[in-house]
Amino acid sequence: MKKSFTAAALAALTATALAATAAGAAVPGTVSGDGGDRIALLKGDGTALVKAGELSAAWTVEGEGVKQIVIAGNRIGILKDNGSALVKEGDLSAAWTLEAANVKQLALSGDRVGIVKDNGTAYVKEGPLYSAWTLEGDSVKELQLSGNRIGILKGNGNALVKEGPLDAAWTGQADHTLHLSLSGNRVGVLRGNGTALVKEGSLGAQWTLEADGAAQLELSRDRIGVLTDDGNALVKEGSLGAEWTLEAADTSQLALSGNRIGIVKDNGTAYVKEGPLWAAWTLEGENVTELALS
């Protein structure tokens, strides 16, 4: 069944962690990375798998009963069906550290770990996995991390971003927002009317309209990707005004990382390509509900 990321779908229960959810399911999480060599899949039966290295590398099972998987650098995070958030650091077989219970979203970037609790409170920690949490906000429905930036999307649709230490001040970015995306010095928002906008530079920079009729927006380095309401996955590279390249049709999810692009098709098959925008696809798995790149 096609998983739509339209404004209506983002307010309803869907099969993936990229859509807004009913109670107990994962809220939108980060699926795009910053040029790592890891790929993660979440299967329809709740099995989480990760591979490292070549696109044809072997999979390692990381958990069962998983509703969200996040990868960044040498860290892997999973959110279990029971709301437990666990993170490991190092190789794929490293031991898990329990980070928190009663969690509805998990985020990773560098040495930062972020969570949104069931009650909407958002916390971020920095450093070792056993570091103390810093409260970042309440009434939060989405948390994003990238480098020294933290972004939150509030329940009222207001998107805010801070830069620097965990206790830095917030800068308002947009209202009527369905999804927030961060990568380096870029900030992207998907508005309720389907417009996708991206800014580059300071948090006070001006927005550039990237697309209308967008259902998903992803950023990684100098690449921008959008998934349109009709299932077309498009990616551009370079400046905010660069031309789009059509990557695939009949697509339900898009992910970016460095020179890698990943998609999940409407039939649940997942593919990743590496190199230029016109590179060939490699089949990564079937019955996939979520794909993430580090």
PDB file of C-alpha atoms in Angstrom:
ATOM      1  CA  MET A   1       0.000   0.000   0.000  1.00  0.00           C
ATOM      2  CA  LYS A   2       1.299   3.437  -0.882  1.00  0.00           C
ATOM      3  CA  LYS A   3       2.429   5.447   2.146  1.00  0.00           C
ATOM      4  CA  SER A   4       1.563   9.083   1.430  1.00  0.00           C
ATOM      5  CA  PHE A   5       3.344  11.984   3.122  1.00  0.00           C
ATOM      6  CA  THR A   6       0.681  14.574   2.327  1.00  0.00           C
ATOM      7  CA  ALA A   7      -0.492  17.039   4.951  1.00  0.00           C
ATOM      8  CA  ALA A   8      -3.428  14.775   5.748  1.00  0.00           C
ATOM      9  CA  ALA A   9      -1.239  11.695   6.088  1.00  0.00           C
ATOM     10  CA  LEU A  10       1.252  13.491   8.306  1.00  0.00           C
ATOM     11  CA  ALA A  11      -1.581  14.035  10.770  1.00  0.00           C
ATOM     12  CA  ALA A  12      -2.720  10.393  10.730  1.00  0.00           C
ATOM     13  CA  LEU A  13      -1.412   6.935  11.517  1.00  0.00           C
ATOM     14  CA  THR A  14       0.935   5.481   8.861  1.00  0.00           C
ATOM     15  CA  ALA A  15       3.217   2.510   8.566  1.00  0.00           C
ATOM     16  CA  THR A  16       6.501   4.416   8.815  1.00  0.00           C
ATOM     17  CA  ALA A  17       8.302   6.468  11.414  1.00  0.00           C
ATOM     18  CA  LEU A  18       8.446   9.384   9.005  1.00  0.00           C
ATOM     19  CA  ALA A  19       4.770  10.217   9.422  1.00  0.00           C
ATOM     20  CA  ALA A  20       3.003  11.771  12.346  1.00  0.00           C
ATOM     21  CA  THR A  21       1.436   9.077  14.449  1.00  0.00           C
ATOM     22  CA  ALA A  22      -1.167   8.055  16.879  1.00  0.00           C
ATOM     23  CA  ALA A  23      -0.186   7.382  20.470  1.00  0.00           C
ATOM     24  CA  GLY A  24       2.496   4.742  20.898  1.00  0.00           C
ATOM     25  CA  ALA A  25       4.067   4.949  17.417  1.00  0.00           C
ATOM     26  CA  ALA A  26       7.271   6.743  16.471  1.00  0.00           C
ATOM     27  CA  VAL A  27       7.045  10.362  15.350  1.00  0.00           C
ATOM     28  CA  PRO A  28       9.131  11.736  12.444  1.00  0.00           C
ATOM     29  CA  GLY A  29      12.804  10.909  12.773  1.00  0.00           C
ATOM     30  CA  THR A  30      16.012  11.612  10.903  1.00  0.00           C
ATOM     31  CA  VAL A  31      16.649   9.225   8.006  1.00  0.00           C
ATOM     32  CA  SER A  32      19.308  11.240   6.157  1.00  0.00           C
ATOM     33  CA  GLY A  33      22.956  11.384   7.200  1.00  0.00           C
ATOM     34  CA  ASP A  34      26.171  13.267   6.556  1.00  0.00           C
ATOM     35  CA  GLY A  35      28.260  11.019   4.356  1.00  0.00           C
ATOM     36  CA  GLY A  36      28.696   7.892   6.474  1.00  0.00           C
ATOM     37  CA  ASP A  37      28.961   4.361   5.090  1.00  0.00           C
ATOM     38  CA  ARG A  38      26.171   2.730   7.092  1.00  0.00           C
ATOM     39  CA  ILE A  39      22.696   1.769   5.887  1.00  0.00           C
ATOM     40  CA  ALA A  40      19.817   0.773   8.137  1.00  0.00           C
ATOM     41  CA  LEU A  41      16.533  -0.928   7.344  1.00  0.00           C
ATOM     42  CA  LEU A  42      13.422  -1.389   9.432  1.00  0.00           C
ATOM     43  CA  LYS A  43      11.386  -4.336   8.198  1.00  0.00           C
ATOM     44  CA  GLY A  44       7.651  -4.769   8.339  1.00  0.00           C
ATOM     45  CA  ASP A  45       7.964  -7.289  11.170  1.00  0.00           C
ATOM     46  CA  GLY A  46       9.913  -4.837  13.367  1.00  0.00           C
ATOM     47  CA  THR A  47      13.369  -6.249  12.636  1.00  0.00           C
ATOM     48  CA  ALA A  48      16.139  -3.614  12.465  1.00  0.00           C
ATOM     49  CA  LEU A  49      19.232  -4.305  10.357  1.00  0.00           C
ATOM     50  CA  VAL A  50      22.407  -2.321   9.701  1.00  0.00           C
ATOM     51  CA  LYS A  51      25.293  -2.768   7.290  1.00  0.00           C
ATOM     52  CA  ALA A  52      28.582  -0.870   7.036  1.00  0.00           C
ATOM     53  CA  GLY A  53      30.829  -0.328   4.026  1.00  0.00           C
ATOM     54  CA  GLU A  54      29.910  -1.274   0.472  1.00  0.00           C
ATOM     55  CA  LEU A  55      26.321  -1.232  -0.755  1.00  0.00           C
ATOM     56  CA  SER A  56      26.563  -5.024  -1.109  1.00  0.00           C
ATOM     57  CA  ALA A  57      27.853  -5.604   2.449  1.00  0.00           C
ATOM     58  CA  ALA A  58      26.155  -8.158   4.710  1.00  0.00           C
ATOM     59  CA  TRP A  59      23.415  -7.154   7.151  1.00  0.00           C
ATOM     60  CA  THR A  60      23.638  -7.373  10.935  1.00  0.00           C
ATOM     61  CA  VAL A  61      20.416  -7.748  12.911  1.00  0.00           C
ATOM     62  CA  GLU A  62      20.322  -5.009  15.537  1.00  0.00           C
ATOM     63  CA  GLY A  63      16.980  -5.627  17.192  1.00  0.00           C
ATOM     64  CA  GLU A  64      13.439  -6.989  17.111  1.00  0.00           C
ATOM     65  CA  GLY A  65      10.264  -5.176  18.054  1.00  0.00           C
ATOM     66  CA  VAL A  66      11.714  -1.887  16.739  1.00  0.00           C
ATOM     67  CA  LYS A  67       9.639   1.070  15.513  1.00  0.00           C
ATOM     68  CA  GLN A  68      12.463   3.539  14.692  1.00  0.00           C
ATOM     69  CA  ILE A  69      16.139   3.162  13.793  1.00  0.00           C
ATOM     70  CA  VAL A  70      18.669   6.012  13.623  1.00  0.00           C
ATOM     71  CA  ILE A  71      22.325   5.900  12.542  1.00  0.00           C
ATOM     72  CA  ALA A  72      25.011   8.598  12.753  1.00  0.00           C
ATOM     73  CA  GLY A  73      28.756   8.085  12.556  1.00  0.00           C
ATOM     74  CA  ASN A  74      29.612   5.008  14.630  1.00  0.00           C
ATOM     75  CA  ARG A  75      26.420   5.213  16.689  1.00  0.00           C
ATOM     76  CA  ILE A  76      23.209   3.263  16.175  1.00  0.00           C
ATOM     77  CA  GLY A  77      19.976   4.006  17.978  1.00  0.00           C
ATOM     78  CA  ILE A  78      16.755   2.031  18.132  1.00  0.00           C
ATOM     79  CA  LEU A  79      13.381   2.869  19.598  1.00  0.00           C
ATOM     80  CA  LYS A  80      11.530  -0.231  20.739  1.00  0.00           C
ATOM     81  CA  ASP A  81       7.812  -0.827  20.573  1.00  0.00           C
ATOM     82  CA  ASN A  82       7.678  -0.451  24.375  1.00  0.00           C
ATOM     83  CA  GLY A  83       9.165   3.081  24.187  1.00  0.00           C
ATOM     84  CA  SER A  84      12.700   2.150  25.285  1.00  0.00           C
ATOM     85  CA  ALA A  85      15.451   4.119  23.492  1.00  0.00           C
ATOM     86  CA  LEU A  86      18.812   2.341  23.206  1.00  0.00           C
ATOM     87  CA  VAL A  87      22.069   3.501  21.623  1.00  0.00           C
ATOM     88  CA  LYS A  88      25.313   1.684  20.876  1.00  0.00           C
ATOM     89  CA  GLU A  89      28.698   3.071  19.856  1.00  0.00           C
ATOM     90  CA  GLY A  90      31.440   1.355  17.904  1.00  0.00           C
ATOM     91  CA  ASP A  91      31.082  -1.691  15.675  1.00  0.00           C
ATOM     92  CA  LEU A  92      27.794  -3.254  14.692  1.00  0.00           C
ATOM     93  CA  SER A  93      28.033  -5.871  17.444  1.00  0.00           C
ATOM     94  CA  ALA A  94      28.668  -3.399  20.297  1.00  0.00           C
ATOM     95  CA  ALA A  95      26.566  -3.555  23.461  1.00  0.00           C
ATOM     96  CA  TRP A  96      23.474  -1.388  23.883  1.00  0.00           C
ATOM     97  CA  THR A  97      23.068   1.409  26.426  1.00  0.00           C
ATOM     98  CA  LEU A  98      19.537   2.149  27.617  1.00  0.00           C
ATOM     99  CA  GLU A  99      19.066   5.905  27.235  1.00  0.00           C
ATOM    100  CA  ALA A 100      15.467   6.448  28.310  1.00  0.00           C
ATOM    101  CA  ALA A 101      11.986   4.951  28.620  1.00  0.00           C
ATOM    102  CA  ASN A 102       8.625   6.319  27.457  1.00  0.00           C
ATOM    103  CA  VAL A 103      10.185   7.760  24.289  1.00  0.00           C
ATOM    104  CA  LYS A 104       8.373   8.495  21.009  1.00  0.00           C
ATOM    105  CA  GLN A 105      11.330   9.778  18.943  1.00  0.00           C
ATOM    106  CA  LEU A 106      15.110   9.313  18.973  1.00  0.00           C
ATOM    107  CA  ALA A 107      17.721  11.475  17.187  1.00  0.00           C
ATOM    108  CA  LEU A 108      21.520  11.216  16.804  1.00  0.00           C
ATOM    109  CA  SER A 109      24.251  13.499  15.462  1.00  0.00           C
ATOM    110  CA  GLY A 110      27.954  13.333  16.289  1.00  0.00           C
ATOM    111  CA  ASP A 111      28.249  12.921  20.060  1.00  0.00           C
ATOM    112  CA  ARG A 112      24.722  14.201  20.700  1.00  0.00           C
ATOM    113  CA  VAL A 113      21.673  12.082  21.498  1.00  0.00           C
ATOM    114  CA  GLY A 114      18.172  13.528  21.539  1.00  0.00           C
ATOM    115  CA  ILE A 115      14.800  12.162  22.570  1.00  0.00           C
ATOM    116  CA  VAL A 116      11.189  13.278  22.614  1.00  0.00           C
ATOM    117  CA  LYS A 117       9.231  11.705  25.456  1.00  0.00           C
ATOM    118  CA  ASP A 118       5.632  10.530  25.207  1.00  0.00           C
ATOM    119  CA  ASN A 119       4.556  13.712  27.011  1.00  0.00           C
ATOM    120  CA  GLY A 120       6.238  15.939  24.399  1.00  0.00           C
ATOM    121  CA  THR A 121       9.288  16.989  26.422  1.00  0.00           C
ATOM    122  CA  ALA A 122      12.524  17.007  24.408  1.00  0.00           C
ATOM    123  CA  TYR A 123      15.971  16.346  25.855  1.00  0.00           C
ATOM    124  CA  VAL A 124      19.487  16.312  24.372  1.00  0.00           C
ATOM    125  CA  LYS A 125      22.753  15.009  25.834  1.00  0.00           C
ATOM    126  CA  GLU A 126      26.287  15.550  24.596  1.00  0.00           C
ATOM    127  CA  GLY A 127      29.371  13.402  25.044  1.00  0.00           C
ATOM    128  CA  PRO A 128      29.370   9.821  26.370  1.00  0.00           C
ATOM    129  CA  LEU A 129      26.200   7.764  26.174  1.00  0.00           C
ATOM    130  CA  TYR A 130      25.782   8.025  29.962  1.00  0.00           C
ATOM    131  CA  SER A 131      25.889  11.859  30.020  1.00  0.00           C
ATOM    132  CA  ALA A 132      23.151  13.870  31.721  1.00  0.00           C
ATOM    133  CA  TRP A 133      20.163  15.171  29.768  1.00  0.00           C
ATOM    134  CA  THR A 134      19.403  18.844  29.090  1.00  0.00           C
ATOM    135  CA  LEU A 135      15.761  19.828  28.720  1.00  0.00           C
ATOM    136  CA  GLU A 136      15.231  21.493  25.337  1.00  0.00           C
ATOM    137  CA  GLY A 137      11.483  22.098  25.238  1.00  0.00           C
ATOM    138  CA  ASP A 138       7.972  20.875  25.839  1.00  0.00           C
ATOM    139  CA  SER A 139       4.985  20.317  23.537  1.00  0.00           C
ATOM    140  CA  VAL A 140       7.513  19.000  20.988  1.00  0.00           C
ATOM    141  CA  LYS A 141       6.386  16.699  18.189  1.00  0.00           C
ATOM    142  CA  GLU A 142       9.702  16.446  16.310  1.00  0.00           C
ATOM    143  CA  LEU A 143      13.378  16.862  17.241  1.00  0.00           C
ATOM    144  CA  GLN A 144      16.252  17.201  14.761  1.00  0.00           C
ATOM    145  CA  LEU A 145      20.030  17.291  15.349  1.00  0.00           C
ATOM    146  CA  SER A 146      22.863  18.277  13.002  1.00  0.00           C
ATOM    147  CA  GLY A 147      26.341  19.194  14.219  1.00  0.00           C
ATOM    148  CA  ASN A 148      25.979  21.974  16.787  1.00  0.00           C
ATOM    149  CA  ARG A 149      22.407  22.746  15.745  1.00  0.00           C
ATOM    150  CA  ILE A 150      19.229  21.508  17.399  1.00  0.00           C
ATOM    151  CA  GLY A 151      15.787  21.928  15.907  1.00  0.00           C
ATOM    152  CA  ILE A 152      12.364  21.344  17.412  1.00  0.00           C
ATOM    153  CA  LEU A 153       8.930  21.383  15.874  1.00  0.00           C
ATOM    154  CA  LYS A 154       6.271  22.343  18.386  1.00  0.00           C
ATOM    155  CA  GLY A 155       2.780  20.967  18.498  1.00  0.00           C
ATOM    156  CA  ASN A 156       1.413  24.282  17.198  1.00  0.00           C
ATOM    157  CA  GLY A 157       3.536  24.003  14.019  1.00  0.00           C
ATOM    158  CA  ASN A 158       6.266  26.451  15.063  1.00  0.00           C
ATOM    159  CA  ALA A 159       9.781  25.382  14.053  1.00  0.00           C
ATOM    160  CA  LEU A 160      12.732  26.643  16.125  1.00  0.00           C
ATOM    161  CA  VAL A 161      16.486  26.075  15.805  1.00  0.00           C
ATOM    162  CA  LYS A 162      19.407  26.816  18.117  1.00  0.00           C
ATOM    163  CA  GLU A 163      23.124  26.789  17.385  1.00  0.00           C
ATOM    164  CA  GLY A 164      26.003  26.178  19.783  1.00  0.00           C
ATOM    165  CA  PRO A 165      25.774  24.766  23.320  1.00  0.00           C
ATOM    166  CA  LEU A 166      22.775  22.811  24.538  1.00  0.00           C
ATOM    167  CA  ASP A 167      21.514  25.828  26.492  1.00  0.00           C
ATOM    168  CA  ALA A 168      21.738  28.291  23.566  1.00  0.00           C
ATOM    169  CA  ALA A 169      18.756  30.495  22.771  1.00  0.00           C
ATOM    170  CA  TRP A 170      16.166  29.474  20.208  1.00  0.00           C
ATOM    171  CA  THR A 171      15.579  31.252  16.907  1.00  0.00           C
ATOM    172  CA  GLY A 172      12.131  30.951  15.349  1.00  0.00           C
ATOM    173  CA  GLN A 173      12.199  29.645  11.782  1.00  0.00           C
ATOM    174  CA  ALA A 174       8.665  29.102  10.480  1.00  0.00           C
ATOM    175  CA  ASP A 175       5.076  28.441  11.454  1.00  0.00           C
ATOM    176  CA  HIS A 176       2.503  26.079   9.923  1.00  0.00           C
ATOM    177  CA  THR A 177       5.326  23.510   9.667  1.00  0.00           C
ATOM    178  CA  LEU A 178       4.835  19.770   9.198  1.00  0.00           C
ATOM    179  CA  HIS A 179       8.478  18.714   9.154  1.00  0.00           C
ATOM    180  CA  LEU A 180      11.883  20.232   9.956  1.00  0.00           C
ATOM    181  CA  SER A 181      15.210  19.178   8.423  1.00  0.00           C
ATOM    182  CA  LEU A 182      18.787  20.190   9.328  1.00  0.00           C
ATOM    183  CA  SER A 183      22.132  19.575   7.622  1.00  0.00           C
ATOM    184  CA  GLY A 184      25.266  21.612   8.229  1.00  0.00           C
ATOM    185  CA  ASN A 185      24.381  25.273   7.752  1.00  0.00           C
ATOM    186  CA  ARG A 186      21.128  24.477   5.952  1.00  0.00           C
ATOM    187  CA  VAL A 187      17.635  24.439   7.448  1.00  0.00           C
ATOM    188  CA  GLY A 188      14.621  23.094   5.617  1.00  0.00           C
ATOM    189  CA  VAL A 189      10.921  23.169   6.409  1.00  0.00           C
ATOM    190  CA  LEU A 190       7.947  21.446   4.857  1.00  0.00           C
ATOM    191  CA  ARG A 191       4.883  23.628   5.270  1.00  0.00           C
ATOM    192  CA  GLY A 192       1.299  22.541   5.701  1.00  0.00           C
ATOM    193  CA  ASN A 193       0.453  23.686   2.174  1.00  0.00           C
ATOM    194  CA  GLY A 194       3.096  21.337   0.669  1.00  0.00           C
ATOM    195  CA  THR A 195       5.749  23.982   0.013  1.00  0.00           C
ATOM    196  CA  ALA A 196       9.349  22.996   0.766  1.00  0.00           C
ATOM    197  CA  LEU A 197      11.731  25.809   1.695  1.00  0.00           C
ATOM    198  CA  VAL A 198      15.456  25.770   2.481  1.00  0.00           C
ATOM    199  CA  LYS A 199      17.804  28.426   3.831  1.00  0.00           C
ATOM    200  CA  GLU A 200      21.603  28.426   3.952  1.00  0.00           C
ATOM    201  CA  GLY A 201      23.947  30.230   6.315  1.00  0.00           C
ATOM    202  CA  SER A 202      22.835  31.931   9.498  1.00  0.00           C
ATOM    203  CA  LEU A 203      19.605  31.064  11.262  1.00  0.00           C
ATOM    204  CA  GLY A 204      18.260  34.439  10.135  1.00  0.00           C
ATOM    205  CA  ALA A 205      18.942  33.798   6.435  1.00  0.00           C
ATOM    206  CA  GLN A 206      16.191  34.136   3.852  1.00  0.00           C
ATOM    207  CA  TRP A 207      14.214  31.163   2.589  1.00  0.00           C
ATOM    208  CA  THR A 208      14.381  29.761  -0.935  1.00  0.00           C
ATOM    209  CA  LEU A 209      11.306  27.997  -2.279  1.00  0.00           C
ATOM    210  CA  GLU A 210      12.425  24.561  -3.451  1.00  0.00           C
ATOM    211  CA  ALA A 211       9.187  22.822  -4.407  1.00  0.00           C
ATOM    212  CA  ASP A 212       5.412  22.827  -4.255  1.00  0.00           C
ATOM    213  CA  GLY A 213       3.348  19.693  -3.729  1.00  0.00           C
ATOM    214  CA  ALA A 214       6.077  18.200  -1.559  1.00  0.00           C
ATOM    215  CA  ALA A 215       5.372  15.366   0.861  1.00  0.00           C
ATOM    216  CA  GLN A 216       8.911  14.850   2.255  1.00  0.00           C
ATOM    217  CA  LEU A 217      12.028  17.056   2.412  1.00  0.00           C
ATOM    218  CA  GLU A 218      15.553  15.750   3.062  1.00  0.00           C
ATOM    219  CA  LEU A 219      18.926  17.509   3.318  1.00  0.00           C
ATOM    220  CA  SER A 220      22.511  16.210   3.285  1.00  0.00           C
ATOM    221  CA  ARG A 221      25.534  18.434   2.664  1.00  0.00           C
ATOM    222  CA  ASP A 222      24.926  20.193  -0.679  1.00  0.00           C
ATOM    223  CA  ARG A 223      22.097  17.877  -1.740  1.00  0.00           C
ATOM    224  CA  ILE A 224      18.375  18.495  -1.312  1.00  0.00           C
ATOM    225  CA  GLY A 225      15.735  15.851  -1.902  1.00  0.00           C
ATOM    226  CA  VAL A 226      11.977  16.055  -2.106  1.00  0.00           C
ATOM    227  CA  LEU A 227       9.312  13.410  -2.441  1.00  0.00           C
ATOM    228  CA  THR A 228       6.267  14.760  -4.214  1.00  0.00           C
ATOM    229  CA  ASP A 229       2.654  13.978  -3.407  1.00  0.00           C
ATOM    230  CA  ASP A 230       2.483  11.746  -6.486  1.00  0.00           C
ATOM    231  CA  GLY A 231       5.487   9.623  -5.417  1.00  0.00           C
ATOM    232  CA  ASN A 232       8.298  11.155  -7.471  1.00  0.00           C
ATOM    233  CA  ALA A 233      11.678  11.350  -5.736  1.00  0.00           C
ATOM    234  CA  LEU A 234      13.818  14.279  -6.916  1.00  0.00           C
ATOM    235  CA  VAL A 235      17.310  15.345  -5.818  1.00  0.00           C
ATOM    236  CA  LYS A 236      19.405  18.417  -6.595  1.00  0.00           C
ATOM    237  CA  GLU A 237      23.086  19.045  -5.893  1.00  0.00           C
ATOM    238  CA  GLY A 238      24.921  22.319  -5.375  1.00  0.00           C
ATOM    239  CA  SER A 239      23.266  25.672  -4.841  1.00  0.00           C
ATOM    240  CA  LEU A 240      19.743  26.141  -3.547  1.00  0.00           C
ATOM    241  CA  GLY A 241      18.731  27.118  -7.083  1.00  0.00           C
ATOM    242  CA  ALA A 242      20.181  24.032  -8.786  1.00  0.00           C
ATOM    243  CA  GLU A 243      18.091  21.939 -11.161  1.00  0.00           C
ATOM    244  CA  TRP A 244      16.240  18.828 -10.007  1.00  0.00           C
ATOM    245  CA  THR A 245      17.026  15.290 -11.174  1.00  0.00           C
ATOM    246  CA  LEU A 246      14.215  12.736 -11.123  1.00  0.00           C
ATOM    247  CA  GLU A 247      15.526   9.714  -9.209  1.00  0.00           C
ATOM    248  CA  ALA A 248      12.511   7.408  -9.091  1.00  0.00           C
ATOM    249  CA  ALA A 249       8.736   7.192  -9.337  1.00  0.00           C
ATOM    250  CA  ASP A 250       6.300   5.184  -7.174  1.00  0.00           C
ATOM    251  CA  THR A 251       8.353   6.051  -4.108  1.00  0.00           C
ATOM    252  CA  SER A 252       7.192   6.191  -0.491  1.00  0.00           C
ATOM    253  CA  GLN A 253      10.403   7.348   1.243  1.00  0.00           C
ATOM    254  CA  LEU A 254      13.626   9.169   0.354  1.00  0.00           C
ATOM    255  CA  ALA A 255      16.929   9.386   2.261  1.00  0.00           C
ATOM    256  CA  LEU A 256      20.225  11.177   1.532  1.00  0.00           C
ATOM    257  CA  SER A 257      23.756  10.971   2.887  1.00  0.00           C
ATOM    258  CA  GLY A 258      26.804  12.472   1.229  1.00  0.00           C
ATOM    259  CA  ASN A 259      26.945  10.933  -2.253  1.00  0.00           C
ATOM    260  CA  ARG A 260      24.379   8.234  -1.396  1.00  0.00           C
ATOM    261  CA  ILE A 261      20.659   8.290  -2.142  1.00  0.00           C
ATOM    262  CA  GLY A 262      18.189   5.778  -0.792  1.00  0.00           C
ATOM    263  CA  ILE A 263      14.554   5.116  -1.601  1.00  0.00           C
ATOM    264  CA  VAL A 264      11.775   2.827  -0.485  1.00  0.00           C
ATOM    265  CA  LYS A 265       9.344   1.997  -3.265  1.00  0.00           C
ATOM    266  CA  ASP A 266       5.590   1.657  -2.825  1.00  0.00           C
ATOM    267  CA  ASN A 267       5.973  -2.136  -2.832  1.00  0.00           C
ATOM    268  CA  GLY A 268       8.445  -2.030   0.105  1.00  0.00           C
ATOM    269  CA  THR A 269      11.645  -2.651  -1.850  1.00  0.00           C
ATOM    270  CA  ALA A 270      14.585  -0.475  -0.782  1.00  0.00           C
ATOM    271  CA  TYR A 271      17.377   0.698  -3.065  1.00  0.00           C
ATOM    272  CA  VAL A 272      20.540   2.771  -2.543  1.00  0.00           C
ATOM    273  CA  LYS A 273      22.847   4.379  -5.097  1.00  0.00           C
ATOM    274  CA  GLU A 274      26.303   5.887  -4.617  1.00  0.00           C
ATOM    275  CA  GLY A 275      28.047   8.547  -6.670  1.00  0.00           C
ATOM    276  CA  PRO A 276      26.447  10.927  -9.174  1.00  0.00           C
ATOM    277  CA  LEU A 277      22.719  11.566  -9.219  1.00  0.00           C
ATOM    278  CA  TRP A 278      22.329   9.291 -12.261  1.00  0.00           C
ATOM    279  CA  ALA A 279      24.198   6.304 -10.738  1.00  0.00           C
ATOM    280  CA  ALA A 280      22.644   2.831 -10.839  1.00  0.00           C
ATOM    281  CA  TRP A 281      20.554   1.483  -7.964  1.00  0.00           C
ATOM    282  CA  THR A 282      21.500  -1.440  -5.697  1.00  0.00           C
ATOM    283  CA  LEU A 283      18.680  -3.490  -4.169  1.00  0.00           C
ATOM    284  CA  GLU A 284      19.016  -3.457  -0.384  1.00  0.00           C
ATOM    285  CA  GLY A 285      15.913  -5.261   0.884  1.00  0.00           C
ATOM    286  CA  GLU A 286      12.229  -6.075   0.651  1.00  0.00           C
ATOM    287  CA  ASN A 287       9.275  -5.555   3.014  1.00  0.00           C
ATOM    288  CA  VAL A 288      10.975  -2.366   4.212  1.00  0.00           C
ATOM    289  CA  THR A 289       9.055   0.292   6.144  1.00  0.00           C
ATOM    290  CA  GLU A 290      11.997   2.630   6.841  1.00  0.00           C
ATOM    291  CA  LEU A 291      15.430   3.240   5.332  1.00  0.00           C
ATOM    292  CA  ALA A 292      18.113   5.348   7.040  1.00  0.00           C
ATOM    293  CA  LEU A 293      21.585   6.432   5.935  1.00  0.00           C
ATOM    294  CA  SER A 294      24.407   7.578   8.219  1.00  0.00           C
TER     295      SER A 294
END
